[in-house]
Amino acid sequence: MNFSNYFLISMPHMADNLFGKSLIYMCEHDEKGAMGFIVNKPFPNNKMEAILQQTGLHNILPHPDIYFGGPVNINNGFFLHNSKYSIEGTQQISDDLSITSNNSVIKDIENGKGPDNYRFSLGYTGWSAGQLNKEVENGDWLVMPSSKKIIFDTPDEKKWEKAAKEYGIDILNLSGQSGLA
């Protein structure tokens, strides 16, 4: 199965700081590997000002939240946004969502010509060929269709649980590793 444009919802037994209670929006998944963004983990406020200055986002008012997209390429910034906006380098993931890493998007947002809905993430999550499929088979992730509403309109601290509940699963009542028989 191709998980592009799906959510990965970390299972409760994944208690590490990186992926515990993570909701990941998957952008790519093929025979070479997979890539996505954690969409529910903003950087702490005490790091925000320095990041805003370094990225050029300090001129955007109100200041956007900056998200930890994942541990890969943590120094690179990516905009996950609605697909109505597109510039050179924009990669459309679905009818609703695209990603852009071209810095011109910052000026477009400042000038009111950028995407209506967006999230700025530093880094992304990545898996080598076959790795993600094995993790799903091991019961580390629930795979659910993505929702633009959850990404952009749901408070970060509620995304993980809401994504699972929207598909009929009370994730807080699941425990242990389920795996596939």
N, CA and C atoms as an extended XYZ file, in Angstrom:
543
Properties=species:S:1:pos:R:3:atomname:S:1:resname:S:1:resid:I:1 pbc="F F F"
N         0.846       -1.198        0.000 N   MET     1
C         0.000        0.000        0.000 CA  MET     1
C         0.881        1.247        0.000 C   MET     1
N         0.484        2.236       -0.754 N   ASN     2
C         1.177        3.518       -0.778 CA  ASN     2
C         0.534        4.432        0.265 C   ASN     2
N         1.340        4.943        1.199 N   PHE     3
C         0.818        5.765        2.289 CA  PHE     3
C         0.862        7.266        2.002 C   PHE     3
N         1.196        7.676        0.766 N   SER     4
C         1.201        9.104        0.430 CA  SER     4
C        -0.191        9.688        0.657 C   SER     4
N        -0.235       10.873        1.253 N   ASN     5
C        -1.472       11.584        1.573 CA  ASN     5
C        -2.299       10.873        2.649 C   ASN     5
N        -1.636       10.099        3.493 N   TYR     6
C        -2.260        9.458        4.646 CA  TYR     6
C        -1.622       10.002        5.916 C   TYR     6
N        -2.288        9.757        7.029 N   PHE     7
C        -1.705       10.021        8.341 CA  PHE     7
C        -1.097        8.743        8.882 C   PHE     7
N         0.007        8.893        9.589 N   LEU     8
C         0.516        7.846       10.468 CA  LEU     8
C         0.251        8.336       11.880 C   LEU     8
N        -0.409        7.529       12.661 N   ILE     9
C        -0.713        7.859       14.053 CA  ILE     9
C         0.117        6.913       14.909 C   ILE     9
N         1.028        7.465       15.702 N   SER    10
C         1.887        6.594       16.512 CA  SER    10
C         1.045        5.872       17.555 C   SER    10
N         1.365        4.617       17.755 N   MET    11
C         0.657        3.814       18.745 CA  MET    11
C         1.153        4.192       20.143 C   MET    11
N         0.321        3.981       21.165 N   PRO    12
C         0.680        4.402       22.527 CA  PRO    12
C         1.989        3.811       23.050 C   PRO    12
N         2.395        2.629       22.584 N   HIS    13
C         3.640        2.035       23.092 CA  HIS    13
C         4.886        2.782       22.591 C   HIS    13
N         4.743        3.666       21.619 N   MET    14
C         5.872        4.466       21.142 CA  MET    14
C         5.976        5.692       22.048 C   MET    14
N         6.741        5.577       23.090 N   ALA    15
C         6.764        6.620       24.118 CA  ALA    15
C         7.984        7.533       24.025 C   ALA    15
N         8.802        7.392       22.967 N   ASP    16
C         9.990        8.243       22.881 CA  ASP    16
C         9.610        9.697       22.576 C   ASP    16
N        10.534       10.615       22.826 N   ASN    17
C        10.269       12.046       22.632 CA  ASN    17
C        10.019       12.413       21.174 C   ASN    17
N        10.650       11.715       20.246 N   LEU    18
C        10.488       12.059       18.837 CA  LEU    18
C         9.120       11.668       18.294 C   LEU    18
N         8.748       10.414       18.500 N   PHE    19
C         7.555        9.918       17.832 CA  PHE    19
C         6.387        9.592       18.751 C   PHE    19
N         6.552        9.675       20.056 N   GLY    20
C         5.450        9.439       20.972 CA  GLY    20
C         4.328       10.447       20.730 C   GLY    20
N         3.116        9.962       20.589 N   LYS    21
C         1.918       10.780       20.324 CA  LYS    21
C         2.097       11.688       19.104 C   LYS    21
N         2.766       11.162       18.083 N   SER    22
C         2.964       11.925       16.844 CA  SER    22
C         1.879       11.623       15.829 C   SER    22
N         1.516       12.664       15.109 N   LEU    23
C         0.659       12.544       13.940 CA  LEU    23
C         1.509       13.005       12.760 C   LEU    23
N         1.725       12.102       11.810 N   ILE    24
C         2.595       12.394       10.669 CA  ILE    24
C         1.764       12.417        9.401 C   ILE    24
N         1.927       13.499        8.642 N   TYR    25
C         1.315       13.579        7.315 CA  TYR    25
C         2.332       13.047        6.319 C   TYR    25
N         1.959       12.015        5.580 N   MET    26
C         2.873       11.374        4.642 CA  MET    26
C         2.805       12.040        3.269 C   MET    26
N         3.971       12.464        2.789 N   CYS    27
C         4.067       13.142        1.493 CA  CYS    27
C         4.478       12.196        0.372 C   CYS    27
N         5.366       11.267        0.692 N   GLU    28
C         5.864       10.332       -0.314 CA  GLU    28
C         6.001        8.948        0.294 C   GLU    28
N         5.725        7.954       -0.532 N   HIS    29
C         5.962        6.573       -0.129 CA  HIS    29
C         6.026        5.741       -1.402 C   HIS    29
N         7.191        5.169       -1.651 N   ASP    30
C         7.362        4.312       -2.822 CA  ASP    30
C         8.414        3.255       -2.507 C   ASP    30
N         8.878        2.556       -3.539 N   GLU    31
C         9.836        1.466       -3.322 CA  GLU    31
C        11.192        1.953       -2.808 C   GLU    31
N        11.482        3.246       -2.916 N   LYS    32
C        12.760        3.794       -2.443 CA  LYS    32
C        12.726        4.206       -0.976 C   LYS    32
N        11.523        4.444       -0.440 N   GLY    33
C        11.396        4.864        0.953 CA  GLY    33
C        10.175        5.744        1.151 C   GLY    33
N        10.181        6.507        2.242 N   ALA    34
C         9.013        7.321        2.586 CA  ALA    34
C         9.451        8.610        3.268 C   ALA    34
N         8.585        9.629        3.168 N   MET    35
C         8.859       10.933        3.754 CA  MET    35
C         7.551       11.565        4.220 C   MET    35
N         7.593       12.209        5.395 N   GLY    36
C         6.416       12.893        5.905 CA  GLY    36
C         6.817       13.950        6.918 C   GLY    36
N         5.806       14.637        7.467 N   PHE    37
C         6.023       15.691        8.456 CA  PHE    37
C         5.178       15.435        9.695 C   PHE    37
N         5.801       15.532       10.863 N   ILE    38
C         5.030       15.517       12.100 CA  ILE    38
C         4.261       16.830       12.121 C   ILE    38
N         2.951       16.784       12.313 N   VAL    39
C         2.130       17.997       12.212 CA  VAL    39
C         1.568       18.462       13.555 C   VAL    39
N         2.004       17.843       14.658 N   ASN    40
C         1.422       18.227       15.941 CA  ASN    40
C         2.465       18.571       17.005 C   ASN    40
N         3.688       18.905       16.606 N   LYS    41
C         4.732       19.199       17.592 CA  LYS    41
C         5.423       20.532       17.284 C   LYS    41
N         4.866       21.635       17.801 N   PRO    42
C         5.533       22.919       17.610 CA  PRO    42
C         6.800       22.999       18.463 C   PRO    42
N         7.766       23.771       17.974 N   PHE    43
C         8.963       24.020       18.776 CA  PHE    43
C         8.569       24.818       20.010 C   PHE    43
N         9.289       24.650       21.120 N   PRO    44
C         8.995       25.426       22.334 CA  PRO    44
C         9.162       26.933       22.084 C   PRO    44
N         8.362       27.730       22.778 N   ASN    45
C         8.395       29.186       22.605 CA  ASN    45
C         9.767       29.793       22.838 C   ASN    45
N        10.565       29.220       23.743 N   ASN    46
C        11.871       29.812       24.036 CA  ASN    46
C        12.860       29.664       22.878 C   ASN    46
N        12.565       28.825       21.894 N   LYS    47
C        13.418       28.678       20.713 CA  LYS    47
C        12.843       29.427       19.511 C   LYS    47
N        11.612       29.898       19.637 N   MET    48
C        10.887       30.457       18.510 CA  MET    48
C        11.525       31.715       17.924 C   MET    48
N        11.918       32.656       18.758 N   GLU    49
C        12.440       33.930       18.247 CA  GLU    49
C        13.700       33.731       17.412 C   GLU    49
N        14.610       32.901       17.884 N   ALA    50
C        15.841       32.641       17.129 CA  ALA    50
C        15.525       31.979       15.786 C   ALA    50
N        14.598       31.035       15.791 N   ILE    51
C        14.231       30.355       14.545 CA  ILE    51
C        13.552       31.332       13.587 C   ILE    51
N        12.677       32.181       14.095 N   LEU    52
C        12.009       33.174       13.245 CA  LEU    52
C        13.042       34.075       12.567 C   LEU    52
N        14.043       34.508       13.309 N   GLN    53
C        15.089       35.363       12.750 CA  GLN    53
C        15.912       34.619       11.692 C   GLN    53
N        16.331       33.414       12.008 N   GLN    54
C        17.194       32.653       11.108 CA  GLN    54
C        16.497       32.259        9.814 C   GLN    54
N        15.210       32.062        9.854 N   THR    55
C        14.470       31.604        8.673 CA  THR    55
C        13.899       32.747        7.840 C   THR    55
N        13.880       33.952        8.385 N   GLY    56
C        13.263       35.067        7.677 CA  GLY    56
C        11.776       35.176        7.921 C   GLY    56
N        11.238       34.355        8.819 N   LEU    57
C         9.798       34.379        9.105 CA  LEU    57
C         9.410       35.468       10.090 C   LEU    57
N        10.385       36.179       10.645 N   HIS    58
C        10.092       37.194       11.668 CA  HIS    58
C         9.263       38.355       11.124 C   HIS    58
N         9.243       38.569        9.806 N   ASN    59
C         8.456       39.660        9.223 CA  ASN    59
C         6.989       39.306        9.018 C   ASN    59
N         6.659       38.037        9.165 N   ILE    60
C         5.267       37.614        8.983 CA  ILE    60
C         4.520       37.849       10.293 C   ILE    60
N         3.430       38.595       10.200 N   LEU    61
C         2.624       38.891       11.385 CA  LEU    61
C         1.203       38.408       11.167 C   LEU    61
N         0.605       37.743       12.120 N   PRO    62
C         1.242       37.273       13.345 CA  PRO    62
C         2.292       36.219       13.018 C   PRO    62
N         3.289       36.059       13.889 N   HIS    63
C         4.343       35.085       13.657 CA  HIS    63
C         3.740       33.683       13.551 C   HIS    63
N         4.182       32.938       12.553 N   PRO    64
C         3.675       31.560       12.437 CA  PRO    64
C         4.325       30.659       13.486 C   PRO    64
N         3.615       29.604       13.860 N   ASP    65
C         4.232       28.570       14.685 CA  ASP    65
C         5.242       27.838       13.822 C   ASP    65
N         6.259       27.310       14.454 N   ILE    66
C         7.265       26.531       13.745 CA  ILE    66
C         7.224       25.132       14.331 C   ILE    66
N         7.153       24.149       13.433 N   TYR    67
C         6.954       22.772       13.850 CA  TYR    67
C         8.206       21.928       13.653 C   TYR    67
N         8.357       20.944       14.536 N   PHE    68
C         9.368       19.927       14.383 CA  PHE    68
C         8.791       18.905       13.413 C   PHE    68
N         9.261       18.943       12.163 N   GLY    69
C         8.731       18.040       11.147 CA  GLY    69
C         9.300       16.640       11.237 C   GLY    69
N        10.476       16.541       11.867 N   GLY    70
C        11.131       15.254       12.025 CA  GLY    70
C        12.630       15.435       12.118 C   GLY    70
N        13.347       14.350       12.415 N   PRO    71
C        14.776       14.460       12.687 CA  PRO    71
C        15.683       14.525       11.457 C   PRO    71
N        15.138       14.347       10.252 N   VAL    72
C        15.963       14.357        9.042 CA  VAL    72
C        16.030       15.786        8.492 C   VAL    72
N        17.227       16.232        8.125 N   ASN    73
C        17.447       17.581        7.567 CA  ASN    73
C        16.815       18.658        8.439 C   ASN    73
N        17.095       18.626        9.713 N   ILE    74
C        16.475       19.535       10.684 CA  ILE    74
C        16.792       21.008       10.393 C   ILE    74
N        17.815       21.286        9.622 N   ASN    75
C        18.151       22.673        9.286 CA  ASN    75
C        17.421       23.179        8.051 C   ASN    75
N        16.635       22.329        7.408 N   ASN    76
C        15.879       22.745        6.229 CA  ASN    76
C        14.424       22.980        6.592 C   ASN    76
N        13.852       24.037        6.017 N   GLY    77
C        12.463       24.387        6.274 CA  GLY    77
C        11.555       23.992        5.124 C   GLY    77
N        10.349       23.590        5.482 N   PHE    78
C         9.361       23.157        4.506 CA  PHE    78
C         8.005       23.756        4.871 C   PHE    78
N         7.271       24.195        3.868 N   PHE    79
C         5.904       24.666        4.059 CA  PHE    79
C         4.953       23.597        3.550 C   PHE    79
N         4.085       23.126        4.425 N   LEU    80
C         2.968       22.267        4.037 CA  LEU    80
C         1.783       23.212        3.916 C   LEU    80
N         1.141       23.232        2.761 N   HIS    81
C         0.112       24.255        2.518 CA  HIS    81
C        -0.968       23.756        1.572 C   HIS    81
N        -2.020       24.576        1.457 N   ASN    82
C        -3.107       24.249        0.541 CA  ASN    82
C        -2.586       24.313       -0.902 C   ASN    82
N        -3.166       23.492       -1.767 N   SER    83
C        -2.686       23.367       -3.147 CA  SER    83
C        -3.108       24.498       -4.069 C   SER    83
N        -3.872       25.453       -3.594 N   LYS    84
C        -4.230       26.599       -4.432 CA  LYS    84
C        -2.999       27.450       -4.727 C   LYS    84
N        -1.994       27.361       -3.856 N   TYR    85
C        -0.753       28.124       -4.014 CA  TYR    85
C         0.314       27.219       -4.614 C   TYR    85
N         1.059       27.758       -5.600 N   SER    86
C         2.133       26.998       -6.207 CA  SER    86
C         3.166       27.952       -6.794 C   SER    86
N         4.441       27.648       -6.553 N   ILE    87
C         5.548       28.368       -7.180 CA  ILE    87
C         6.566       27.329       -7.635 C   ILE    87
N         7.659       27.788       -8.218 N   GLU    88
C         8.699       26.861       -8.651 CA  GLU    88
C         9.169       26.017       -7.471 C   GLU    88
N         9.165       24.718       -7.666 N   GLY    89
C         9.598       23.809       -6.612 CA  GLY    89
C         8.478       23.270       -5.748 C   GLY    89
N         7.260       23.761       -5.922 N   THR    90
C         6.136       23.227       -5.148 CA  THR    90
C         5.831       21.813       -5.627 C   THR    90
N         5.643       20.913       -4.683 N   GLN    91
C         5.289       19.532       -4.998 CA  GLN    91
C         3.873       19.275       -4.498 C   GLN    91
N         2.963       19.006       -5.422 N   GLN    92
C         1.583       18.723       -5.050 CA  GLN    92
C         1.473       17.289       -4.572 C   GLN    92
N         0.907       17.100       -3.369 N   ILE    93
C         0.747       15.783       -2.772 CA  ILE    93
C        -0.650       15.233       -3.055 C   ILE    93
N        -1.646       16.109       -2.984 N   SER    94
C        -3.038       15.709       -3.208 CA  SER    94
C        -3.769       16.896       -3.827 C   SER    94
N        -5.069       16.748       -4.036 N   ASP    95
C        -5.866       17.868       -4.545 CA  ASP    95
C        -5.845       19.038       -3.569 C   ASP    95
N        -5.661       18.735       -2.273 N   ASP    96
C        -5.749       19.749       -1.226 CA  ASP    96
C        -4.412       20.257       -0.705 C   ASP    96
N        -3.355       19.435       -0.751 N   LEU    97
C        -2.113       19.766       -0.053 CA  LEU    97
C        -0.876       19.661       -0.927 C   LEU    97
N         0.052       20.590       -0.679 N   SER    98
C         1.338       20.634       -1.377 CA  SER    98
C         2.426       20.977       -0.371 C   SER    98
N         3.689       20.768       -0.782 N   ILE    99
C         4.822       21.214        0.027 CA  ILE    99
C         5.720       22.094       -0.836 C   ILE    99
N         6.313       23.092       -0.188 N   THR   100
C         7.228       24.008       -0.852 CA  THR   100
C         8.396       24.277        0.076 C   THR   100
N         9.606       24.237       -0.487 N   SER   101
C        10.779       24.612        0.302 CA  SER   101
C        11.476       25.828       -0.305 C   SER   101
N        10.926       26.397       -1.362 N   ASN   102
C        11.459       27.600       -2.003 CA  ASN   102
C        11.218       28.805       -1.080 C   ASN   102
N        12.278       29.539       -0.751 N   ASN   103
C        12.149       30.675        0.176 CA  ASN   103
C        11.256       31.795       -0.335 C   ASN   103
N        10.932       31.808       -1.614 N   SER   104
C        10.042       32.842       -2.154 CA  SER   104
C         8.668       32.808       -1.502 C   SER   104
N         8.285       31.662       -0.962 N   VAL   105
C         6.985       31.546       -0.302 CA  VAL   105
C         6.901       32.501        0.888 C   VAL   105
N         8.019       32.781        1.544 N   ILE   106
C         8.020       33.691        2.707 CA  ILE   106
C         7.603       35.093        2.270 C   ILE   106
N         8.198       35.597        1.195 N   LYS   107
C         7.826       36.928        0.680 CA  LYS   107
C         6.368       36.946        0.225 C   LYS   107
N         5.931       35.860       -0.412 N   ASP   108
C         4.538       35.794       -0.859 CA  ASP   108
C         3.576       35.841        0.330 C   ASP   108
N         3.913       35.171        1.423 N   ILE   109
C         3.070       35.226        2.616 CA  ILE   109
C         3.063       36.640        3.183 C   ILE   109
N         4.245       37.261        3.267 N   GLU   110
C         4.335       38.643        3.765 CA  GLU   110
C         3.464       39.594        2.943 C   GLU   110
N         3.435       39.386        1.625 N   ASN   111
C         2.696       40.269        0.715 CA  ASN   111
C         1.247       39.853        0.514 C   ASN   111
N         0.783       38.850        1.254 N   GLY   112
C        -0.604       38.402        1.124 CA  GLY   112
C        -0.879       37.581       -0.118 C   GLY   112
N         0.171       37.105       -0.793 N   LYS   113
C         0.002       36.306       -2.012 CA  LYS   113
C         0.336       34.837       -1.792 C   LYS   113
N         0.665       34.474       -0.569 N   GLY   114
C         1.052       33.099       -0.252 CA  GLY   114
C        -0.153       32.217       -0.005 C   GLY   114
N         0.100       31.016        0.461 N   PRO   115
C        -1.000       30.084        0.743 CA  PRO   115
C        -1.882       30.575        1.887 C   PRO   115
N        -3.184       30.266        1.796 N   ASP   116
C        -4.127       30.631        2.864 CA  ASP   116
C        -3.819       29.864        4.146 C   ASP   116
N        -3.616       28.571        4.015 N   ASN   117
C        -3.314       27.701        5.151 CA  ASN   117
C        -1.932       27.115        4.946 C   ASN   117
N        -1.095       27.218        5.969 N   TYR   118
C         0.233       26.621        5.869 CA  TYR   118
C         0.777       26.309        7.253 C   TYR   118
N         1.771       25.429        7.262 N   ARG   119
C         2.541       25.101        8.462 CA  ARG   119
C         3.992       25.097        8.022 C   ARG   119
N         4.846       25.699        8.817 N   PHE   120
C         6.275       25.699        8.537 CA  PHE   120
C         6.940       24.698        9.461 C   PHE   120
N         7.668       23.753        8.872 N   SER   121
C         8.349       22.713        9.643 CA  SER   121
C         9.834       22.728        9.353 C   SER   121
N        10.607       22.479       10.391 N   LEU   122
C        12.031       22.228       10.222 CA  LEU   122
C        12.223       20.724       10.299 C   LEU   122
N        12.871       20.170        9.276 N   GLY   123
C        13.109       18.740        9.226 CA  GLY   123
C        11.894       17.965        8.755 C   GLY   123
N        12.131       16.678        8.539 N   TYR   124
C        11.047       15.776        8.138 CA  TYR   124
C        11.344       14.380        8.668 C   TYR   124
N        10.366       13.509        8.546 N   THR   125
C        10.554       12.111        8.925 CA  THR   125
C        10.870       11.328        7.658 C   THR   125
N        11.745       10.363        7.773 N   GLY   126
C        12.117        9.586        6.599 CA  GLY   126
C        12.342        8.128        6.944 C   GLY   126
N        12.069        7.273        5.983 N   TRP   127
C        12.241        5.830        6.136 CA  TRP   127
C        12.940        5.302        4.893 C   TRP   127
N        13.802        4.341        5.069 N   SER   128
C        14.455        3.689        3.935 CA  SER   128
C        13.477        2.707        3.284 C   SER   128
N        13.884        2.143        2.163 N   ALA   129
C        13.034        1.206        1.416 CA  ALA   129
C        12.542        0.080        2.324 C   ALA   129
N        11.229       -0.107        2.380 N   GLY   130
C        10.625       -1.187        3.143 CA  GLY   130
C        10.519       -0.964        4.643 C   GLY   130
N        11.219        0.021        5.178 N   GLN   131
C        11.247        0.235        6.632 CA  GLN   131
C         9.870        0.591        7.184 C   GLN   131
N         9.171        1.520        6.544 N   LEU   132
C         7.865        1.940        7.051 CA  LEU   132
C         6.865        0.785        7.018 C   LEU   132
N         6.872        0.007        5.946 N   ASN   133
C         5.955       -1.134        5.869 CA  ASN   133
C         6.181       -2.089        7.041 C   ASN   133
N         7.432       -2.320        7.401 N   LYS   134
C         7.743       -3.205        8.532 CA  LYS   134
C         7.236       -2.608        9.837 C   LYS   134
N         7.392       -1.297       10.020 N   GLU   135
C         6.919       -0.648       11.248 CA  GLU   135
C         5.394       -0.732       11.355 C   GLU   135
N         4.702       -0.571       10.236 N   VAL   136
C         3.235       -0.697       10.236 CA  VAL   136
C         2.850       -2.137       10.561 C   VAL   136
N         3.523       -3.104        9.953 N   GLU   137
C         3.243       -4.515       10.235 CA  GLU   137
C         3.521       -4.863       11.696 C   GLU   137
N         4.510       -4.200       12.294 N   ASN   138
C         4.846       -4.439       13.702 CA  ASN   138
C         3.867       -3.761       14.668 C   ASN   138
N         2.943       -2.971       14.152 N   GLY   139
C         1.952       -2.324       15.004 CA  GLY   139
C         2.410       -1.007       15.608 C   GLY   139
N         3.425       -0.368       15.008 N   ASP   140
C         3.902        0.914       15.528 CA  ASP   140
C         3.039        2.089       15.079 C   ASP   140
N         2.358        1.949       13.949 N   TRP   141
C         1.591        3.057       13.373 CA  TRP   141
C         0.205        2.604       12.955 C   TRP   141
N        -0.781        3.456       13.185 N   LEU   142
C        -2.088        3.313       12.544 CA  LEU   142
C        -2.015        4.151       11.276 C   LEU   142
N        -2.572        3.665       10.203 N   VAL   143
C        -2.580        4.391        8.935 CA  VAL   143
C        -4.017        4.795        8.639 C   VAL   143
N        -4.236        6.092        8.491 N   MET   144
C        -5.577        6.625        8.272 CA  MET   144
C        -5.553        7.656        7.148 C   MET   144
N        -6.655        7.805        6.410 N   PRO   145
C        -6.702        8.877        5.416 CA  PRO   145
C        -6.456       10.229        6.093 C   PRO   145
N        -5.732       11.092        5.409 N   SER   146
C        -5.415       12.401        5.992 CA  SER   146
C        -6.627       13.327        5.942 C   SER   146
N        -6.542       14.406        6.699 N   SER   147
C        -7.606       15.393        6.774 CA  SER   147
C        -6.984       16.786        6.882 C   SER   147
N        -7.257       17.608        5.895 N   LYS   148
C        -6.776       18.997        5.911 CA  LYS   148
C        -7.292       19.723        7.152 C   LYS   148
N        -8.513       19.393        7.562 N   LYS   149
C        -9.115       20.028        8.733 CA  LYS   149
C        -8.320       19.710        9.998 C   LYS   149
N        -7.885       18.474       10.148 N   ILE   150
C        -7.088       18.125       11.330 CA  ILE   150
C        -5.740       18.846       11.286 C   ILE   150
N        -5.112       18.901       10.129 N   ILE   151
C        -3.799       19.553       10.017 CA  ILE   151
C        -3.889       21.027       10.375 C   ILE   151
N        -4.854       21.743        9.806 N   PHE   152
C        -4.885       23.199        9.929 CA  PHE   152
C        -5.831       23.747       11.001 C   PHE   152
N        -6.868       23.007       11.358 N   ASP   153
C        -7.907       23.572       12.222 CA  ASP   153
C        -8.005       22.955       13.616 C   ASP   153
N        -7.281       21.891       13.879 N   THR   154
C        -7.356       21.228       15.177 CA  THR   154
C        -6.170       21.659       16.033 C   THR   154
N        -6.390       21.998       17.307 N   PRO   155
C        -5.262       22.361       18.181 CA  PRO   155
C        -4.229       21.230       18.223 C   PRO   155
N        -2.961       21.603       18.236 N   ASP   156
C        -1.870       20.624       18.158 CA  ASP   156
C        -1.981       19.529       19.207 C   ASP   156
N        -2.319       19.909       20.435 N   GLU   157
C        -2.354       18.927       21.524 CA  GLU   157
C        -3.508       17.938       21.383 C   GLU   157
N        -4.448       18.191       20.460 N   LYS   158
C        -5.595       17.294       20.272 CA  LYS   158
C        -5.522       16.496       18.972 C   LYS   158
N        -4.573       16.800       18.111 N   LYS   159
C        -4.507       16.171       16.782 CA  LYS   159
C        -4.339       14.659       16.842 C   LYS   159
N        -3.417       14.187       17.661 N   TRP   160
C        -3.104       12.755       17.716 CA  TRP   160
C        -4.357       11.942       18.058 C   TRP   160
N        -5.013       12.335       19.136 N   GLU   161
C        -6.202       11.609       19.576 CA  GLU   161
C        -7.372       11.816       18.621 C   GLU   161
N        -7.562       13.046       18.118 N   LYS   162
C        -8.684       13.344       17.224 CA  LYS   162
C        -8.580       12.579       15.909 C   LYS   162
N        -7.369       12.470       15.379 N   ALA   163
C        -7.202       11.741       14.114 CA  ALA   163
C        -7.669       10.299       14.276 C   ALA   163
N        -7.290        9.668       15.372 N   ALA   164
C        -7.716        8.285       15.610 CA  ALA   164
C        -9.224        8.210       15.854 C   ALA   164
N        -9.760        9.136       16.659 N   LYS   165
C       -11.205        9.114       16.962 CA  LYS   165
C       -12.046        9.349       15.723 C   LYS   165
N       -11.552       10.190       14.808 N   GLU   166
C       -12.310       10.476       13.594 CA  GLU   166
C       -12.545        9.209       12.780 C   GLU   166
N       -11.695        8.244       12.962 N   TYR   167
C       -11.830        6.990       12.247 CA  TYR   167
C       -12.293        5.858       13.150 C   TYR   167
N       -12.905        6.219       14.292 N   GLY   168
C       -13.567        5.242       15.140 CA  GLY   168
C       -12.668        4.502       16.113 C   GLY   168
N       -11.479        5.030       16.396 N   ILE   169
C       -10.556        4.343       17.294 CA  ILE   169
C       -10.295        5.212       18.518 C   ILE   169
N       -10.495        4.643       19.701 N   ASP   170
C       -10.122        5.339       20.936 CA  ASP   170
C        -8.701        4.907       21.264 C   ASP   170
N        -7.748        5.676       20.781 N   ILE   171
C        -6.333        5.296       20.871 CA  ILE   171
C        -5.839        5.221       22.307 C   ILE   171
N        -6.472        5.961       23.200 N   LEU   172
C        -6.043        5.929       24.594 CA  LEU   172
C        -6.381        4.601       25.270 C   LEU   172
N        -7.291        3.827       24.668 N   ASN   173
C        -7.638        2.521       25.225 CA  ASN   173
C        -6.860        1.379       24.583 C   ASN   173
N        -5.968        1.711       23.650 N   LEU   174
C        -5.120        0.684       23.048 CA  LEU   174
C        -3.841        0.595       23.847 C   LEU   174
N        -3.306       -0.596       23.981 N   SER   175
C        -2.040       -0.738       24.689 CA  SER   175
C        -1.251       -1.874       24.080 C   SER   175
N         0.050       -1.836       24.315 N   GLY   176
C         0.915       -2.905       23.820 CA  GLY   176
C         1.072       -2.859       22.325 C   GLY   176
N         1.868       -3.792       21.813 N   GLN   177
C         2.081       -3.876       20.388 CA  GLN   177
C         1.069       -4.849       19.810 C   GLN   177
N         0.400       -4.402       18.749 N   SER   178
C        -0.626       -5.268       18.183 CA  SER   178
C        -0.060       -6.164       17.094 C   SER   178
N         0.684       -5.621       16.151 N   GLY   179
C         1.255       -6.421       15.074 CA  GLY   179
C         0.187       -7.099       14.232 C   GLY   179
N         0.616       -7.766       13.195 N   LEU   180
C        -0.297       -8.489       12.329 CA  LEU   180
C        -0.018       -9.976       12.448 C   LEU   180
N        -1.063      -10.760       12.469 N   ALA   181
C        -0.884      -12.223       12.589 CA  ALA   181
C        -0.617      -12.828       11.236 C   ALA   181
